[in-house]
Coordinates of C-alpha atoms in Angstrom, one line a residue:
M1 CA 47.5 115.4 193.2
P2 CA 48.5 115.6 189.5
P3 CA 47.4 112.8 187.2
G4 CA 49.9 110.0 186.5
P5 CA 51.0 108.6 183.1
A6 CA 48.3 108.8 180.4
G7 CA 46.0 110.7 182.8
I8 CA 45.7 107.8 185.3
P9 CA 44.8 109.2 188.7
P10 CA 47.6 108.8 191.2
Q11 CA 45.4 106.9 193.7
L12 CA 44.9 104.1 191.1
L13 CA 48.7 104.1 190.4
Q14 CA 49.3 103.8 194.1
A15 CA 46.7 101.0 194.5
K16 CA 48.3 99.2 191.5
S17 CA 51.7 99.4 193.1
L18 CA 50.4 98.1 196.4
M19 CA 48.7 95.2 194.7
E20 CA 51.9 94.3 192.9
R21 CA 53.6 94.1 196.3
S22 CA 50.8 91.9 197.7
K23 CA 49.6 94.7 200.1
L24 CA 46.0 94.1 199.2
A25 CA 44.4 95.5 202.3
E26 CA 46.0 98.9 201.8
A27 CA 45.1 98.8 198.1
I28 CA 41.5 98.0 198.9
D29 CA 41.3 100.9 201.4
I30 CA 42.6 103.4 198.7
L31 CA 40.2 102.0 196.0
R32 CA 37.2 102.1 198.3
R33 CA 37.8 105.8 199.2
Y34 CA 38.5 106.6 195.5
V35 CA 35.2 105.1 194.2
A36 CA 33.3 106.7 197.1
Q37 CA 34.5 110.1 195.8
R38 CA 34.2 109.2 192.1
P39 CA 31.5 106.6 191.8
K40 CA 31.3 107.0 188.0
D41 CA 35.0 106.2 187.4
V42 CA 34.2 102.7 186.3
P43 CA 37.8 101.4 185.6
A44 CA 38.6 101.7 189.3
Y45 CA 36.0 99.0 190.2
G46 CA 37.9 96.2 188.3
P47 CA 41.0 96.1 190.5
L48 CA 38.9 96.6 193.7
C49 CA 36.6 93.7 192.9
H50 CA 39.6 91.5 192.1
A51 CA 41.4 92.4 195.3
L52 CA 38.3 91.7 197.4
L53 CA 37.8 88.3 195.8
V54 CA 41.4 87.3 196.4
T55 CA 41.2 88.3 200.0
G56 CA 38.0 86.3 200.5
N57 CA 35.4 89.0 200.4
P58 CA 33.1 88.0 197.6
D59 CA 30.0 89.7 199.0
Q60 CA 31.8 93.0 199.0
A61 CA 33.2 92.4 195.5
L62 CA 29.6 91.7 194.4
F63 CA 28.4 95.0 195.9
Y64 CA 31.0 97.0 194.0
A65 CA 30.6 95.1 190.7
R66 CA 26.8 95.8 190.8
Q67 CA 27.5 99.5 191.6
A68 CA 29.8 99.8 188.6
K69 CA 27.3 98.0 186.4
R70 CA 24.6 100.5 187.4
H71 CA 26.8 103.3 186.1
A72 CA 27.8 101.5 182.9
P73 CA 25.2 98.8 182.0
D74 CA 26.5 98.6 178.5
M75 CA 29.9 97.3 179.5
A76 CA 30.0 93.5 179.1
E77 CA 33.0 93.2 181.4
L78 CA 30.9 94.5 184.3
W79 CA 28.2 91.8 183.8
A80 CA 31.1 89.3 183.8
A81 CA 32.5 90.8 187.0
E82 CA 29.1 90.6 188.7
A83 CA 28.8 86.9 187.7
R84 CA 32.3 86.1 188.8
A85 CA 31.7 87.6 192.3
L86 CA 28.5 85.7 192.6
Q87 CA 30.3 82.4 192.0
Y88 CA 32.1 82.8 195.2
T89 CA 29.1 83.6 197.4
S90 CA 26.4 81.4 198.8
K91 CA 24.2 82.5 195.8
R92 CA 26.5 80.9 193.2
T93 CA 23.7 79.7 190.9
D94 CA 22.4 83.2 190.6
A95 CA 25.3 83.9 188.2
L96 CA 23.9 81.7 185.5
P97 CA 20.8 83.8 184.5
I98 CA 23.0 86.9 184.6
L99 CA 25.5 85.3 182.2
L100 CA 22.8 84.0 179.9
E101 CA 21.1 87.4 179.7
A102 CA 24.4 89.0 179.1
M103 CA 25.1 86.6 176.2
E104 CA 21.9 87.8 174.6
R105 CA 22.7 91.5 175.1
F106 CA 26.4 91.1 174.0
P107 CA 26.5 88.3 171.4
R108 CA 29.9 86.6 171.0
S109 CA 31.4 88.7 173.9
T110 CA 34.5 86.8 174.9
A111 CA 34.4 88.5 178.4
I112 CA 30.9 87.0 179.0
A113 CA 31.6 83.7 177.2
E114 CA 34.8 83.1 179.2
Q115 CA 33.1 83.8 182.4
L116 CA 30.2 81.4 181.4
V117 CA 32.7 78.6 180.7
E118 CA 34.4 79.3 184.1
Y119 CA 31.0 79.1 185.8
Y120 CA 30.2 75.8 184.2
L121 CA 33.5 74.4 185.4
H122 CA 33.0 75.9 188.8
V123 CA 29.7 74.1 189.4
N124 CA 30.9 70.9 187.7
N125 CA 28.5 71.3 184.7
Y126 CA 31.2 70.0 182.4
A127 CA 28.5 69.0 179.8
G128 CA 27.3 72.6 179.7
A129 CA 30.9 73.9 179.0
D130 CA 31.3 71.2 176.3
D131 CA 28.1 72.1 174.5
F132 CA 28.7 75.9 174.7
C133 CA 32.3 75.7 173.5
T134 CA 31.4 73.3 170.8
R135 CA 28.8 75.7 169.4
A136 CA 31.3 78.7 169.7
Q137 CA 33.9 76.7 167.9
E138 CA 31.5 75.7 165.1
E139 CA 30.6 79.4 164.7
G140 CA 34.2 80.4 164.6
W141 CA 34.5 82.8 167.6
I142 CA 36.0 80.6 170.4
S143 CA 38.9 82.3 172.2
D144 CA 42.0 80.6 173.5
T145 CA 40.7 80.9 177.1
M146 CA 37.4 79.3 176.1
A147 CA 39.2 76.5 174.3
S148 CA 41.4 75.9 177.3
G149 CA 38.2 75.6 179.5
H150 CA 36.7 73.3 176.9
S151 CA 39.7 71.0 177.1
A152 CA 39.4 71.0 180.9
A153 CA 35.7 70.1 180.6
L154 CA 36.4 67.3 178.2
H155 CA 39.0 66.0 180.6
K156 CA 36.6 66.2 183.5
L157 CA 34.0 64.2 181.5
G158 CA 36.6 61.5 181.0
D159 CA 36.7 62.3 177.3
V160 CA 40.5 62.1 177.3
K161 CA 41.0 61.7 173.6
R162 CA 39.2 64.9 172.6
A163 CA 41.0 66.8 175.4
V164 CA 44.4 65.6 174.2
E165 CA 43.5 66.4 170.6
W166 CA 42.6 70.0 171.5
A167 CA 45.9 70.5 173.5
R168 CA 48.0 69.1 170.7
K169 CA 46.2 71.3 168.1
Q170 CA 46.7 74.4 170.2
Q171 CA 50.4 73.6 170.7
W172 CA 50.8 73.2 167.0
H173 CA 49.4 76.7 166.4
N174 CA 51.2 78.2 169.4
P175 CA 54.2 76.2 170.6
N176 CA 54.7 78.6 173.5
D177 CA 51.2 78.3 174.9
L178 CA 51.8 77.3 178.6
D179 CA 48.1 76.5 179.2
A180 CA 48.0 74.1 176.3
A181 CA 51.3 72.5 177.3
G182 CA 50.2 72.0 180.9
I183 CA 46.8 70.6 179.9
L184 CA 48.5 68.1 177.5
A185 CA 50.9 66.9 180.1
T186 CA 48.3 66.4 182.8
T187 CA 45.7 64.9 180.5
L188 CA 48.1 62.4 179.1
L189 CA 48.4 60.9 182.6
Y190 CA 44.8 59.7 182.2
D191 CA 45.3 58.3 178.7
G192 CA 45.6 54.6 178.6
E193 CA 47.1 54.8 175.1
A194 CA 49.9 57.2 176.0
T195 CA 53.3 55.6 176.8
P196 CA 55.3 56.6 179.9
A197 CA 57.9 58.2 177.7
Q198 CA 55.3 60.3 175.9
V199 CA 54.0 61.5 179.3
A200 CA 57.5 62.3 180.5
A201 CA 58.3 64.3 177.3
A202 CA 55.1 66.4 177.7
H203 CA 56.0 67.3 181.2
R204 CA 59.5 68.2 180.2
R205 CA 58.0 70.5 177.6
V206 CA 56.1 72.3 180.3
G207 CA 59.2 72.6 182.4
M208 CA 61.1 74.0 179.5
L209 CA 58.4 76.7 178.9
Y210 CA 58.5 77.7 182.6
H211 CA 62.3 78.0 182.6
D212 CA 62.2 80.0 179.4
T213 CA 59.7 82.4 181.0
Y214 CA 61.3 82.7 184.5
G215 CA 64.8 81.3 184.1
H216 CA 66.5 84.6 183.9
L217 CA 65.4 85.2 187.5
T218 CA 66.8 81.9 188.8
Q219 CA 68.4 82.1 192.2
T220 CA 71.9 80.6 192.8
H221 CA 73.0 78.9 196.0
P222 CA 76.5 78.1 197.2
R223 CA 77.4 74.4 197.2
G224 CA 79.9 72.4 199.2
K225 CA 80.2 75.0 202.1
D226 CA 77.6 73.7 204.6
D227 CA 77.3 71.3 207.4
P228 CA 75.4 68.1 206.3
S229 CA 74.2 67.4 209.9
R230 CA 73.0 70.7 211.2
P231 CA 69.2 71.4 211.8
L232 CA 67.5 72.5 208.6
R233 CA 65.1 75.3 207.7
I234 CA 62.5 73.4 205.7
G235 CA 59.7 74.9 203.7
V236 CA 56.5 73.3 202.6
L237 CA 54.7 74.8 199.5
S238 CA 51.1 73.7 198.8
P239 CA 47.7 75.1 198.0
D240 CA 46.1 72.0 199.6
L241 CA 46.7 72.4 203.4
R242 CA 43.0 72.2 203.9
Q243 CA 40.1 69.6 203.4
H244 CA 41.8 67.9 200.5
S245 CA 43.1 64.4 199.7
V246 CA 46.7 65.7 200.1
A247 CA 45.9 66.4 203.8
F248 CA 45.4 62.7 204.4
F249 CA 49.1 62.1 203.6
A250 CA 50.8 65.4 204.6
M251 CA 50.2 65.1 208.4
A252 CA 52.8 62.4 208.9
M253 CA 55.2 64.1 206.5
Y254 CA 55.2 67.2 208.7
E255 CA 56.2 65.0 211.7
G256 CA 59.1 63.7 209.7
L257 CA 60.2 67.1 208.5
R258 CA 60.4 68.4 212.1
L259 CA 62.7 65.6 213.4
G260 CA 66.3 66.4 214.2
G261 CA 65.6 69.9 215.4
N262 CA 64.5 71.1 212.0
T263 CA 62.1 74.0 211.7
V264 CA 59.2 74.1 209.2
T265 CA 57.7 77.1 207.4
S266 CA 54.5 76.5 205.5
Y267 CA 53.7 78.5 202.3
Y268 CA 50.0 78.1 201.8
T269 CA 49.0 79.2 198.4
G270 CA 45.3 78.6 198.7
F271 CA 42.8 81.4 199.2
S272 CA 40.6 80.1 202.0
G273 CA 41.3 77.8 204.9
D274 CA 39.4 75.5 207.2
A275 CA 39.9 73.4 210.3
L276 CA 42.6 71.4 208.7
T277 CA 44.4 74.5 207.7
Q278 CA 44.5 75.4 211.4
R279 CA 46.0 71.9 212.1
F280 CA 48.8 72.5 209.6
R281 CA 49.3 76.0 211.1
E282 CA 49.9 74.2 214.5
L283 CA 52.3 71.8 212.9
S284 CA 54.4 74.6 211.5
N285 CA 56.9 76.9 213.2
T286 CA 55.8 79.6 210.8
F287 CA 52.7 79.6 208.6
R288 CA 52.5 82.0 205.7
V289 CA 49.4 82.7 203.6
C290 CA 50.7 83.3 200.1
G291 CA 47.7 82.8 197.8
E292 CA 47.8 86.4 196.4
M293 CA 51.6 86.5 195.8
D294 CA 52.9 86.3 192.2
A295 CA 55.9 84.1 191.4
V296 CA 58.6 86.7 192.2
Q297 CA 57.0 87.8 195.5
L298 CA 56.6 84.2 196.6
I299 CA 60.2 83.3 195.8
D300 CA 61.5 86.5 197.4
R301 CA 59.6 85.5 200.6
I302 CA 61.1 82.0 200.6
T303 CA 64.5 83.3 199.8
A304 CA 64.3 85.8 202.7
D305 CA 63.4 83.0 205.0
Q306 CA 66.6 81.3 204.0
I307 CA 65.0 77.9 203.4
D308 CA 67.4 75.1 203.0
V309 CA 65.0 72.4 201.7
L310 CA 61.7 73.3 200.0
V311 CA 59.1 70.5 199.7
E312 CA 56.4 71.1 197.2
L313 CA 53.2 69.0 197.4
S314 CA 51.1 69.8 194.4
G315 CA 52.9 69.1 191.1
H316 CA 50.8 70.3 188.2
T317 CA 47.5 70.2 190.2
T318 CA 45.1 73.1 190.7
N319 CA 46.7 76.3 192.1
H320 CA 50.2 75.0 191.8
R321 CA 53.2 77.3 191.8
L322 CA 55.6 75.2 189.8
Y323 CA 56.3 78.2 187.5
A324 CA 57.7 80.0 190.6
L325 CA 60.0 77.0 191.3
A326 CA 61.7 77.8 188.0
L327 CA 63.5 80.5 190.1
K328 CA 65.1 77.8 192.3
P329 CA 64.2 79.4 195.7
A330 CA 66.1 77.0 197.9
P331 CA 69.4 75.0 197.6
V332 CA 67.3 71.7 197.6
V333 CA 63.8 71.3 196.2
I334 CA 61.8 68.1 196.6
S335 CA 58.5 67.2 195.0
A336 CA 56.3 64.9 197.1
I337 CA 52.9 63.3 197.6
G338 CA 50.6 65.5 195.5
Y339 CA 51.3 64.4 191.9
P340 CA 52.0 61.0 190.3
A341 CA 54.6 62.0 187.7
T342 CA 57.6 64.1 187.1
T343 CA 57.1 67.9 187.2
G344 CA 59.4 68.3 184.2
M345 CA 61.3 71.0 186.2
R346 CA 65.1 71.1 186.1
T347 CA 65.2 73.2 189.2
I348 CA 63.4 70.6 191.3
D349 CA 66.2 68.3 192.5
F350 CA 64.3 65.2 193.9
R351 CA 61.0 63.4 193.7
L352 CA 60.0 61.4 196.8
V353 CA 59.0 57.8 195.7
D354 CA 59.5 54.2 196.8
E355 CA 61.1 51.2 195.1
V356 CA 57.7 49.8 194.0
T357 CA 56.2 52.9 192.4
D358 CA 59.6 53.9 190.8
P359 CA 61.9 50.9 190.6
P360 CA 65.4 51.2 189.2
G361 CA 65.2 52.1 185.5
C362 CA 62.5 54.8 186.0
E363 CA 65.1 57.6 186.0
E364 CA 64.6 58.2 182.3
L365 CA 61.0 59.2 183.1
L366 CA 62.0 61.8 185.6
S367 CA 63.5 65.3 185.4
E368 CA 64.2 65.0 189.1
K369 CA 66.4 62.4 190.9
P370 CA 64.3 59.7 192.5
L371 CA 64.5 60.0 196.3
R372 CA 63.5 56.5 197.3
I373 CA 62.3 55.4 200.7
A374 CA 61.0 52.0 201.8
A375 CA 57.5 51.5 200.5
P376 CA 55.0 53.0 200.8
F377 CA 56.1 56.5 199.7
L378 CA 53.2 58.0 201.7
C379 CA 51.4 57.6 205.0
F380 CA 47.6 57.5 205.3
S381 CA 46.2 59.3 208.3
P382 CA 42.4 58.7 208.6
L383 CA 40.7 61.9 209.5
G384 CA 37.4 62.3 211.3
D385 CA 34.8 59.8 212.5
T386 CA 35.2 56.3 210.9
P387 CA 32.0 54.1 210.8
P388 CA 32.2 50.4 211.6
V389 CA 32.6 47.8 208.8
D390 CA 29.6 45.8 208.1
P391 CA 30.9 42.2 208.6
T392 CA 28.7 40.7 205.9
P393 CA 29.6 41.5 202.2
P394 CA 26.6 43.0 200.4
C395 CA 26.5 40.1 197.9
L396 CA 25.8 37.7 200.8
R397 CA 23.0 39.8 202.3
A398 CA 19.4 38.7 202.0
G399 CA 17.9 39.6 198.6
A400 CA 21.3 40.4 197.0
A401 CA 21.3 39.8 193.2
G402 CA 25.0 39.8 192.8
V403 CA 28.3 41.6 193.5
T404 CA 28.5 45.3 193.9
F405 CA 31.7 46.9 192.6
A406 CA 32.8 50.4 193.8
A407 CA 34.0 53.1 191.5
F408 CA 34.7 55.9 193.8
N409 CA 37.2 57.9 191.7
A410 CA 36.8 61.2 189.9
L411 CA 35.0 61.0 186.5
H412 CA 38.2 62.2 184.7
K413 CA 39.9 58.9 185.7
L414 CA 37.2 56.9 183.9
N415 CA 38.6 56.9 180.4
D416 CA 37.5 54.6 177.5
Q417 CA 40.0 51.9 178.4
T418 CA 38.8 51.8 182.0
L419 CA 35.2 51.6 181.1
A420 CA 35.7 48.9 178.6
M421 CA 37.6 46.9 181.2
W422 CA 34.9 47.3 183.8
A423 CA 32.1 46.5 181.3
H424 CA 33.9 43.2 180.6
V425 CA 33.9 42.4 184.3
L426 CA 30.1 43.0 184.6
R427 CA 29.4 40.9 181.5
E428 CA 31.2 37.9 183.2
L429 CA 29.1 38.3 186.3
P430 CA 25.3 38.4 185.6
G431 CA 23.5 40.4 188.3
S432 CA 26.6 42.4 189.2
R433 CA 26.4 46.1 189.4
L434 CA 28.7 49.2 189.6
L435 CA 28.2 51.9 192.2
V436 CA 29.8 55.1 190.9
K437 CA 30.4 57.9 193.3
A438 CA 31.7 61.1 191.7
A439 CA 31.0 64.7 192.8
A440 CA 30.7 65.8 189.2
S441 CA 27.8 63.5 188.6
K442 CA 25.5 65.7 190.7
D443 CA 25.0 67.8 187.6
H444 CA 22.3 66.1 185.6
S445 CA 23.6 66.9 182.1
T446 CA 27.1 65.9 183.1
Q447 CA 25.8 62.6 184.5
R448 CA 23.9 62.0 181.3
K449 CA 27.0 62.4 179.2
A450 CA 28.9 60.1 181.5
I451 CA 26.1 57.5 181.3
E452 CA 26.3 57.7 177.5
R453 CA 30.0 56.8 177.7
F454 CA 29.2 53.9 180.1
I455 CA 26.6 52.6 177.6
A456 CA 29.0 53.0 174.7
A457 CA 31.5 50.9 176.7
G458 CA 28.9 48.0 177.0
M459 CA 27.2 48.7 180.3
S460 CA 23.4 49.1 180.7
E461 CA 21.9 51.9 182.8
S462 CA 20.4 49.3 185.1
Q463 CA 23.9 48.0 186.0
V464 CA 25.2 51.4 187.1
E465 CA 24.0 53.4 190.2
W466 CA 25.2 57.0 190.5
L467 CA 26.0 58.9 193.7
S468 CA 27.3 62.4 193.9
H469 CA 28.8 64.3 196.8
I470 CA 27.9 62.9 200.2
P471 CA 28.6 65.4 203.0
G472 CA 30.5 64.3 206.0
Q473 CA 33.5 62.0 206.2
R474 CA 31.6 59.3 208.2
A475 CA 28.7 59.2 205.7
H476 CA 31.1 59.1 202.8
L477 CA 33.1 56.2 204.2
D478 CA 29.9 54.3 205.2
T479 CA 29.0 54.1 201.5
Y480 CA 31.7 51.4 201.2
N481 CA 29.5 49.2 203.3
R482 CA 27.3 48.9 200.2
C483 CA 30.2 47.5 198.1
D484 CA 32.0 44.2 197.8
I485 CA 35.0 45.0 195.7
S486 CA 36.6 48.3 194.4
L487 CA 37.8 48.6 190.9
D488 CA 40.9 50.7 190.2
P489 CA 40.9 52.9 187.1
W490 CA 43.6 52.6 184.5
P491 CA 46.2 54.0 184.1
Y492 CA 45.6 56.6 186.8
H493 CA 45.2 54.6 190.0
G494 CA 43.2 55.8 193.0
T495 CA 45.2 56.7 196.1
T496 CA 42.9 58.2 198.8
S497 CA 40.0 56.2 197.4
T498 CA 42.0 52.9 197.7
C499 CA 43.2 53.7 201.2
E500 CA 39.6 54.5 202.3
S501 CA 38.4 51.3 200.6
M502 CA 40.9 49.2 202.5
L503 CA 40.0 51.0 205.7
M504 CA 36.4 49.9 205.1
G505 CA 37.2 46.2 204.4
V506 CA 36.7 46.4 200.7
P507 CA 39.6 45.0 198.6
T508 CA 40.7 46.6 195.3
V509 CA 41.6 45.0 192.0
T510 CA 44.3 46.8 190.2
R511 CA 45.9 46.7 186.8
V512 CA 49.6 47.7 187.1
G513 CA 51.7 49.6 184.5
D514 CA 55.2 50.8 184.0
A515 CA 55.0 54.4 185.5
H516 CA 54.3 55.8 189.0
V517 CA 50.8 56.8 188.1
S518 CA 49.9 53.1 187.4
R519 CA 51.9 51.5 190.2
V520 CA 50.5 53.3 193.2
G521 CA 47.8 50.6 193.6
L522 CA 50.6 48.0 193.8
T523 CA 52.5 49.7 196.6
L524 CA 49.2 50.1 198.6
A525 CA 48.1 46.5 198.0
R526 CA 51.5 45.1 198.9
V527 CA 51.6 46.6 202.4
V528 CA 48.3 44.8 203.4
G529 CA 49.2 41.5 201.7
N530 CA 46.8 41.9 198.7
E531 CA 49.5 41.9 196.0
D532 CA 47.7 39.0 194.3
L533 CA 44.9 41.4 193.3
C534 CA 47.3 43.4 191.2
V535 CA 47.8 42.2 187.6
R536 CA 49.4 43.4 184.4
T537 CA 46.8 43.0 181.6
E538 CA 43.1 43.8 180.9
D539 CA 42.3 40.1 180.6
E540 CA 44.0 39.3 183.9
F541 CA 42.1 42.2 185.5
V542 CA 38.8 40.8 184.4
Q543 CA 39.8 37.3 185.5
R544 CA 41.0 38.4 188.9
A545 CA 37.9 40.5 189.6
V546 CA 35.6 37.6 188.6
E547 CA 37.6 35.1 190.7
L548 CA 37.4 37.4 193.7
A549 CA 33.7 38.1 193.2
R550 CA 33.0 34.3 193.3
D551 CA 35.2 33.7 196.3
E552 CA 32.8 34.2 199.2
D553 CA 35.2 33.1 201.8
R554 CA 37.8 35.6 200.7
L555 CA 35.3 38.4 200.7
V556 CA 34.2 37.6 204.2
H557 CA 37.9 37.4 205.3
E558 CA 38.7 40.8 203.7
R559 CA 35.7 42.3 205.4
A560 CA 36.8 40.9 208.8
T561 CA 40.5 41.7 208.6
L562 CA 41.4 44.4 206.0
R563 CA 40.8 47.4 208.3
A564 CA 43.0 45.9 211.0
R565 CA 45.7 45.0 208.5
T566 CA 45.6 48.5 207.0
L567 CA 45.9 50.3 210.3
A568 CA 48.7 47.9 211.5
S569 CA 50.7 48.3 208.3
L570 CA 53.4 50.7 207.3
L571 CA 50.8 52.7 205.4
C572 CA 49.4 54.0 208.6
N573 CA 52.5 53.9 210.8
R574 CA 53.2 57.6 211.2
S575 CA 56.3 57.3 213.4
A576 CA 58.0 54.9 211.0
Y577 CA 57.1 57.1 208.0
A578 CA 58.3 60.2 209.8
E579 CA 61.7 58.5 210.3
R580 CA 61.9 57.5 206.6
V581 CA 61.0 61.0 205.4
S582 CA 63.5 62.5 207.9
R583 CA 66.3 60.3 206.6
A584 CA 65.4 61.1 202.9
V585 CA 65.5 64.8 203.5
R586 CA 68.8 64.5 205.3
E587 CA 70.1 62.4 202.3
A588 CA 69.0 65.2 199.9
W589 CA 70.7 67.8 202.0
S590 CA 73.9 65.8 202.2
W591 CA 73.9 65.5 198.4
H592 CA 73.8 69.3 198.2
C593 CA 76.6 69.7 200.6
A594 CA 78.7 67.1 198.7
Q595 CA 78.4 68.9 195.4

């Protein structure tokens, strides 16, 4: 076969074309045969390794990356490819010495440096990413990708202020930088000093950039020509139909979407599934794996399926596909469950909320229309084995020195305002302690940086006990038996953690704000009768936490009744929630038909 443009072999052009059409298995077959015949043609290995990683074959990707590296050991990109493949195998930590050696061989190589930052983020070594990027910045060779990773690391460390400063600086230099705009929007959600209006404006900015990039491809859908009562073709778009917090709340939603004879097609944009993925497959009439599709391919698939109502469950979280939704793939698009703020997207019609999280007047904070259902806006479905609740609060057990507060939220929710508030609580209760459970804390250097922030806020090391990831749902939940009271972070409330805390008989003290992100705790507390534990100011938060800690009768009562109250509440009533969701979707469709 004659060579293609610029001397590119036709096999590589064919593989490229197949990959662009998401036909990865065929592309892999062509590339394998090609490198077997021409093992020294190093450029062919890059797309082959990428395709193998995307299709969940990291060991094979590692084999070919190492083969390419043997032929061209002086190419920094091949060292980076080897390390990247290793990160997705069972020998993940083997990538670090390779990257460190490569940095010595190829000083200031952005290919190696960017992969090293990605590695640090992948293994939750946020302190390592921070230190490395800080040095690169001081030496003047940090790339935009490294800087973006640095901001993510700062965010994960809870250092919200520095993460926001980077994103704002980057936007100043490059107003069209989508990564910086997205990081700024999501990070501001965790900033206790940011106003709801500022958060909403940052999200609208991201939406505008997505529309500017993809808007020329936007689909149009006829209005006013359909039957508002017919069965609907409903799509669900999410990367989290797996072992993920979204799964706790999506099960009941699927039941509601199927009512009325509707059919449900799932568009799973993750890259590897698990037992829960199989459960969502069983709840779907059609289940499509779309992780390798680009925006146009995904939207073409949804459009071809003639979806009437598309429900997206991720917002701006990891592996989202909001940029694809700028193409308006269905007549009605709804954002639900997975994100506590507006998406900023004009092509998303509704946002599923309740009257507590988003009371009248919140409309100015949303790019979507609020689709309100009776509270709560979600339904908690406990998964797996649940341990019994110890009837005696830890503070009343023999030898107890004081109250143990639970802080079982991700480190990036623990900003300076939250830590200062919690430190105030501990000062008011001599002998009290804080049990912090965060997966990121398993990295020693990251935990050390977090401890320094806790100390700066006024807590001593002796007052804080650290736990990292605890495998198994039963063992994780059993940790609550060591705690008397949970403390909600501010302004980004817990959701899954609060539901689990209530399930285990541990009440939560919450500070309430004026946006959805800081009102979730209120809607959860209200359904179990604990609205009195929700307050408006920092001083009230401290006072309420101290009062509850000293009320032994209340703690015993919560221990004895909170699980039963939770399971009997609307929060766990799947059939009632399914009916509310079904009515809301029908309301959204009727709105479309009436336009």
